[in-house]
Amino acid sequence: MTLSTQQWKNARAYIKLYARPLEQKLYCFYFEDGSMDDVIQELSSFQNEDGGFGQAIEPDFRLKGSSPLATTIGLQITKNLAFTANHPMIKRAMDYLNNTYSEELQGWNAVSETVNTVPHAPWWHFDHQKGHCGVQATWANPNAEIVGYFHKYFPLHPRLTEWTDKALQELHDLSLPLEMHDFLCYQRLSQELSGEKKKNVLEFLISNVRNTVCTDPSKWNQYVAKPLQIAGDPSSPFYESLKEEIQMQLNWEAENQCPEGYWQPNWSWFGQYENEWKVAETEWRGILTLNFLRIFQAYRVIPTP
């Protein structure tokens, strides 16, 4: 099944009308030969003076200040845009991450306690007793992903071998099945490794992917790992493990696009900060809609604009 021309037009119209300017410019860049300079201008509005990203680039916490987690979101975007290590935006972000490493944590705190002073989803609430927010139940998120960015953009960092060994040990110490976000962070790390380390991480992830991914379409409207989150294009090393479910999900997503053109997030803030959630929800609709259009394009199931 492919998206119909009308479905594609509806998605485009939604992004043009309601998505953040960042997603609007990204859409233009990916689908309409838009300007990279326009994308950089919008993305730079989320990067703070200290080099980290903030300004609610992750819509579920409305923190203006920088955080390592928000910085990973910024770097995911720059990675998709093929920025190189000498790009000023990358240099500043990597300086920020280098400066915020915690010896006590042997890694990075996803968000600081200041997140509690702004509207945020319950899972981002900073627990003072535990010393971290709810999503940071293991070392993996976001630390494994951040180590990957050092491999990509700062490969000569004097502590990178130490950090990589830590990441590999933590991976094998994780409880099974791997939690969705832990899996995604190690997947992003694996993309930047090479040689035997890359081989070992990928083998571990591939052997566990079907236990992490929900393969039951009746549950895909719940907050679960879906196949296309893991294998967003056919070149993914996880594609063969999920091939049948990927085709099922492509059909499912086409059938479940909202009439207004967007894809709806399958989570909420459970009644907290209701007004701010409405803003975040609209932003997520734009992000998800852009992401699904790119996935449909990668799998060649989208009409030509």
Short mmCIF file of C-alpha atoms in Angstrom, two decimals, residues 20-290:
data_model
loop_
_atom_site.label_atom_id
_atom_site.label_comp_id
_atom_site.label_asym_id
_atom_site.label_seq_id
_atom_site.Cartn_x
_atom_site.Cartn_y
_atom_site.Cartn_z
CA ARG A 20 7.20 24.34 13.81
CA PRO A 21 9.24 26.46 11.41
CA LEU A 22 12.07 23.94 11.85
CA GLU A 23 9.99 21.05 10.49
CA GLN A 24 8.60 23.30 7.77
CA LYS A 25 12.10 24.14 6.56
CA LEU A 26 13.19 20.51 6.86
CA TYR A 27 10.20 19.47 4.78
CA CYS A 28 11.12 22.01 2.12
CA PHE A 29 14.73 20.79 2.16
CA TYR A 30 13.90 17.10 1.90
CA PHE A 31 11.01 17.31 -0.56
CA GLU A 32 11.05 20.66 -2.38
CA ASP A 33 14.74 21.47 -2.94
CA GLY A 34 14.59 23.95 -0.09
CA SER A 35 17.53 25.86 1.27
CA MET A 36 19.96 24.31 3.74
CA ASP A 37 20.66 27.82 5.01
CA ASP A 38 16.99 28.15 5.98
CA VAL A 39 17.22 24.89 7.93
CA ILE A 40 20.39 26.01 9.70
CA GLN A 41 18.79 29.31 10.62
CA GLU A 42 15.82 27.58 12.24
CA LEU A 43 17.91 24.91 13.94
CA SER A 44 20.29 27.51 15.33
CA SER A 45 17.40 29.07 17.22
CA PHE A 46 17.41 25.96 19.44
CA GLN A 47 21.15 26.14 20.19
CA ASN A 48 22.13 28.21 23.22
CA GLU A 49 25.23 30.29 23.88
CA ASP A 50 26.87 27.41 25.76
CA GLY A 51 26.64 25.27 22.62
CA GLY A 52 23.98 22.93 23.94
CA PHE A 53 20.50 22.62 22.52
CA GLY A 54 17.38 23.58 24.42
CA GLN A 55 14.43 25.87 23.71
CA ALA A 56 12.06 22.88 23.87
CA ILE A 57 13.57 21.20 20.81
CA GLU A 58 12.25 18.06 22.54
CA PRO A 59 8.62 19.16 22.93
CA ASP A 60 7.91 17.09 26.04
CA PHE A 61 9.99 19.34 28.27
CA ARG A 62 9.75 23.09 27.77
CA LEU A 63 13.22 23.93 29.04
CA LYS A 64 14.90 26.92 27.41
CA GLY A 65 18.29 26.07 28.87
CA SER A 66 20.58 23.43 27.41
CA SER A 67 20.57 19.77 28.34
CA PRO A 68 22.51 16.75 27.08
CA LEU A 69 19.25 15.10 26.03
CA ALA A 70 18.09 18.08 24.00
CA THR A 71 21.55 18.26 22.47
CA THR A 72 21.21 14.68 21.23
CA ILE A 73 17.99 15.73 19.48
CA GLY A 74 19.83 18.55 17.76
CA LEU A 75 22.63 16.19 16.74
CA GLN A 76 20.17 13.66 15.35
CA ILE A 77 18.97 16.38 12.99
CA THR A 78 22.45 17.53 12.01
CA LYS A 79 23.49 13.92 11.42
CA ASN A 80 20.57 13.43 9.03
CA LEU A 81 21.71 16.60 7.25
CA ALA A 82 25.26 15.20 6.95
CA PHE A 83 26.96 18.01 8.86
CA THR A 84 30.67 17.39 9.31
CA ALA A 85 32.75 17.71 12.45
CA ASN A 86 34.09 21.12 11.44
CA HIS A 87 30.64 22.71 11.18
CA PRO A 88 30.35 25.47 13.82
CA MET A 89 27.09 24.04 15.13
CA ILE A 90 28.72 20.64 15.67
CA LYS A 91 31.83 22.09 17.28
CA ARG A 92 29.77 24.07 19.79
CA ALA A 93 27.51 21.12 20.60
CA MET A 94 30.46 18.80 21.16
CA ASP A 95 32.15 21.38 23.36
CA TYR A 96 28.98 21.52 25.42
CA LEU A 97 28.87 17.75 25.81
CA ASN A 98 32.55 17.63 26.68
CA ASN A 99 32.01 20.26 29.37
CA THR A 100 28.95 18.60 30.90
CA TYR A 101 30.39 15.11 31.39
CA SER A 102 29.92 14.01 35.00
CA GLU A 103 32.67 12.03 36.70
CA GLU A 104 30.20 10.95 39.37
CA LEU A 105 27.75 9.55 36.81
CA GLN A 106 30.44 8.35 34.40
CA GLY A 107 28.28 9.96 31.76
CA TRP A 108 25.76 12.72 31.25
CA ASN A 109 22.58 13.62 33.09
CA ALA A 110 19.83 13.73 30.48
CA VAL A 111 18.28 16.83 32.04
CA SER A 112 19.07 18.84 35.15
CA GLU A 113 16.78 19.51 38.09
CA THR A 114 15.76 22.81 36.46
CA VAL A 115 13.40 20.80 34.27
CA ASN A 116 11.06 20.73 37.28
CA THR A 117 10.59 24.50 37.00
CA VAL A 118 9.00 24.32 33.53
CA PRO A 119 6.07 22.38 32.06
CA HIS A 120 7.13 18.83 31.25
CA ALA A 121 5.83 15.33 30.74
CA PRO A 122 5.82 13.16 33.89
CA TRP A 123 8.72 10.99 32.71
CA TRP A 124 11.01 14.03 32.49
CA HIS A 125 10.47 14.97 36.13
CA PHE A 126 13.78 15.12 37.98
CA ASP A 127 13.83 12.88 41.07
CA HIS A 128 16.15 14.47 43.62
CA GLN A 129 16.56 11.23 45.58
CA LYS A 130 17.57 9.25 42.51
CA GLY A 131 19.53 12.11 40.98
CA HIS A 132 17.99 11.80 37.52
CA CYS A 133 14.72 12.00 35.61
CA GLY A 134 12.36 9.13 34.99
CA VAL A 135 13.65 8.17 31.56
CA GLN A 136 17.17 7.63 32.85
CA ALA A 137 16.53 4.31 34.53
CA THR A 138 19.71 2.89 32.98
CA TRP A 139 23.03 4.32 31.84
CA ALA A 140 22.15 3.75 28.19
CA ASN A 141 19.84 6.71 27.61
CA PRO A 142 21.33 9.09 26.53
CA ASN A 143 24.92 8.10 27.29
CA ALA A 144 25.40 5.42 24.64
CA GLU A 145 24.12 7.77 21.98
CA ILE A 146 26.39 10.59 23.17
CA VAL A 147 29.44 8.32 23.04
CA GLY A 148 28.46 7.66 19.43
CA TYR A 149 28.61 11.37 18.64
CA PHE A 150 32.13 11.52 20.05
CA HIS A 151 33.08 8.71 17.67
CA LYS A 152 31.56 10.63 14.79
CA TYR A 153 32.66 14.18 15.58
CA PHE A 154 35.50 13.97 18.14
CA PRO A 155 37.20 10.60 17.47
CA LEU A 156 40.52 11.68 19.01
CA HIS A 157 39.02 12.54 22.39
CA PRO A 158 41.48 11.22 24.99
CA ARG A 159 38.76 9.43 26.95
CA LEU A 160 36.80 7.93 24.09
CA THR A 161 38.22 4.42 24.52
CA GLU A 162 37.28 4.51 28.20
CA TRP A 163 33.77 5.75 27.42
CA THR A 164 33.31 3.17 24.68
CA ASP A 165 34.38 0.32 26.95
CA LYS A 166 31.90 1.60 29.53
CA ALA A 167 29.14 1.63 26.92
CA LEU A 168 29.89 -1.93 25.82
CA GLN A 169 29.91 -3.21 29.37
CA GLU A 170 26.64 -1.46 30.17
CA LEU A 171 25.03 -2.96 27.08
CA HIS A 172 25.80 -6.51 28.19
CA ASP A 173 24.65 -5.75 31.73
CA LEU A 174 21.22 -4.52 30.63
CA SER A 175 18.19 -6.57 31.52
CA LEU A 176 16.35 -8.24 28.67
CA PRO A 177 14.28 -7.46 26.73
CA LEU A 178 16.02 -4.18 25.96
CA GLU A 179 13.87 -1.15 26.68
CA MET A 180 12.93 0.80 23.54
CA HIS A 181 14.99 3.94 24.20
CA ASP A 182 17.99 1.96 25.41
CA PHE A 183 17.88 0.00 22.16
CA LEU A 184 17.65 3.20 20.09
CA CYS A 185 20.62 4.76 21.89
CA TYR A 186 22.78 1.71 21.25
CA GLN A 187 21.54 1.56 17.68
CA ARG A 188 22.78 5.14 17.18
CA LEU A 189 26.09 4.24 18.83
CA SER A 190 26.50 1.23 16.54
CA GLN A 191 26.21 3.48 13.50
CA GLU A 192 29.41 5.28 14.54
CA LEU A 193 31.50 2.31 15.63
CA SER A 194 33.77 0.29 13.38
CA GLY A 195 35.47 -3.06 13.29
CA GLU A 196 34.92 -5.69 15.95
CA LYS A 197 33.11 -3.34 18.33
CA LYS A 198 30.53 -2.44 15.71
CA LYS A 199 30.11 -6.11 14.82
CA ASN A 200 29.59 -7.13 18.45
CA VAL A 201 27.06 -4.39 19.21
CA LEU A 202 25.07 -5.07 16.05
CA GLU A 203 25.02 -8.81 16.66
CA PHE A 204 23.71 -8.22 20.16
CA LEU A 205 21.03 -5.81 18.97
CA ILE A 206 19.95 -7.95 16.03
CA SER A 207 19.63 -10.99 18.28
CA ASN A 208 17.35 -9.01 20.60
CA VAL A 209 15.44 -6.76 18.22
CA ARG A 210 12.31 -8.89 17.98
CA ASN A 211 12.02 -8.94 21.75
CA THR A 212 12.17 -5.14 21.91
CA VAL A 213 9.91 -4.36 18.97
CA CYS A 214 6.18 -4.88 19.30
CA THR A 215 5.11 -6.99 16.34
CA ASP A 216 1.39 -6.99 17.22
CA PRO A 217 -0.46 -4.33 15.19
CA SER A 218 -3.33 -4.29 17.69
CA LYS A 219 -0.92 -2.67 20.17
CA TRP A 220 0.67 -0.12 17.84
CA ASN A 221 -1.57 2.67 19.09
CA GLN A 222 0.09 2.20 22.50
CA TYR A 223 3.49 3.52 23.53
CA VAL A 224 5.57 0.66 22.19
CA ALA A 225 8.58 0.24 19.91
CA LYS A 226 7.26 -0.15 16.39
CA PRO A 227 9.26 -1.72 13.55
CA LEU A 228 9.78 1.50 11.58
CA GLN A 229 11.28 3.22 14.62
CA ILE A 230 14.09 0.69 14.45
CA ALA A 231 14.33 0.19 10.70
CA GLY A 232 13.44 3.53 9.15
CA ASP A 233 14.78 2.58 5.72
CA PRO A 234 15.53 -0.64 3.83
CA SER A 235 19.29 -0.32 4.38
CA SER A 236 18.86 -0.81 8.12
CA PRO A 237 20.73 -3.81 9.55
CA PHE A 238 17.46 -4.69 11.30
CA TYR A 239 15.38 -4.75 8.12
CA GLU A 240 15.67 -8.48 7.48
CA SER A 241 14.65 -9.31 11.05
CA LEU A 242 11.52 -7.18 10.75
CA LYS A 243 10.70 -7.34 7.04
CA GLU A 244 7.16 -8.69 7.34
CA GLU A 245 6.24 -6.40 10.21
CA ILE A 246 7.67 -3.38 8.37
CA GLN A 247 5.32 -3.95 5.46
CA MET A 248 2.46 -4.39 7.89
CA GLN A 249 3.30 -1.15 9.63
CA LEU A 250 3.65 0.81 6.39
CA ASN A 251 0.08 -0.25 5.60
CA TRP A 252 -1.05 0.42 9.14
CA GLU A 253 0.40 3.94 9.21
CA ALA A 254 -1.14 4.79 5.85
CA GLU A 255 -4.51 3.63 7.15
CA ASN A 256 -4.12 5.51 10.44
CA GLN A 257 -3.09 8.92 9.16
CA CYS A 258 -5.56 11.45 10.53
CA PRO A 259 -7.91 13.04 7.95
CA GLU A 260 -6.26 16.41 8.58
CA GLY A 261 -2.98 14.96 7.35
CA TYR A 262 -0.98 14.40 10.52
CA TRP A 263 0.09 11.38 12.53
CA GLN A 264 -0.92 11.52 16.17
CA PRO A 265 1.54 10.86 19.02
CA ASN A 266 0.62 7.71 20.91
CA TRP A 267 1.27 9.31 24.29
CA SER A 268 0.10 12.26 26.39
CA TRP A 269 1.07 14.08 29.57
CA PHE A 270 -1.75 12.35 31.48
CA GLY A 271 -3.59 15.57 32.30
CA GLN A 272 -0.58 17.52 33.53
CA TYR A 273 0.07 21.01 32.13
CA GLU A 274 -2.88 20.63 29.78
CA ASN A 275 -2.39 23.94 27.94
CA GLU A 276 1.30 23.29 27.34
CA TRP A 277 0.57 19.72 26.27
CA LYS A 278 -1.69 21.08 23.52
CA VAL A 279 1.29 23.05 22.19
CA ALA A 280 3.62 20.06 22.49
CA GLU A 281 1.05 17.77 20.88
CA THR A 282 0.81 20.00 17.81
CA GLU A 283 4.61 20.15 17.59
CA TRP A 284 4.83 16.37 17.82
CA ARG A 285 2.24 16.00 15.08
CA GLY A 286 4.50 18.03 12.81
CA ILE A 287 7.60 16.06 13.79
CA LEU A 288 5.92 12.68 13.36
CA THR A 289 4.33 13.65 10.06
CA LEU A 290 7.68 14.75 8.62
#
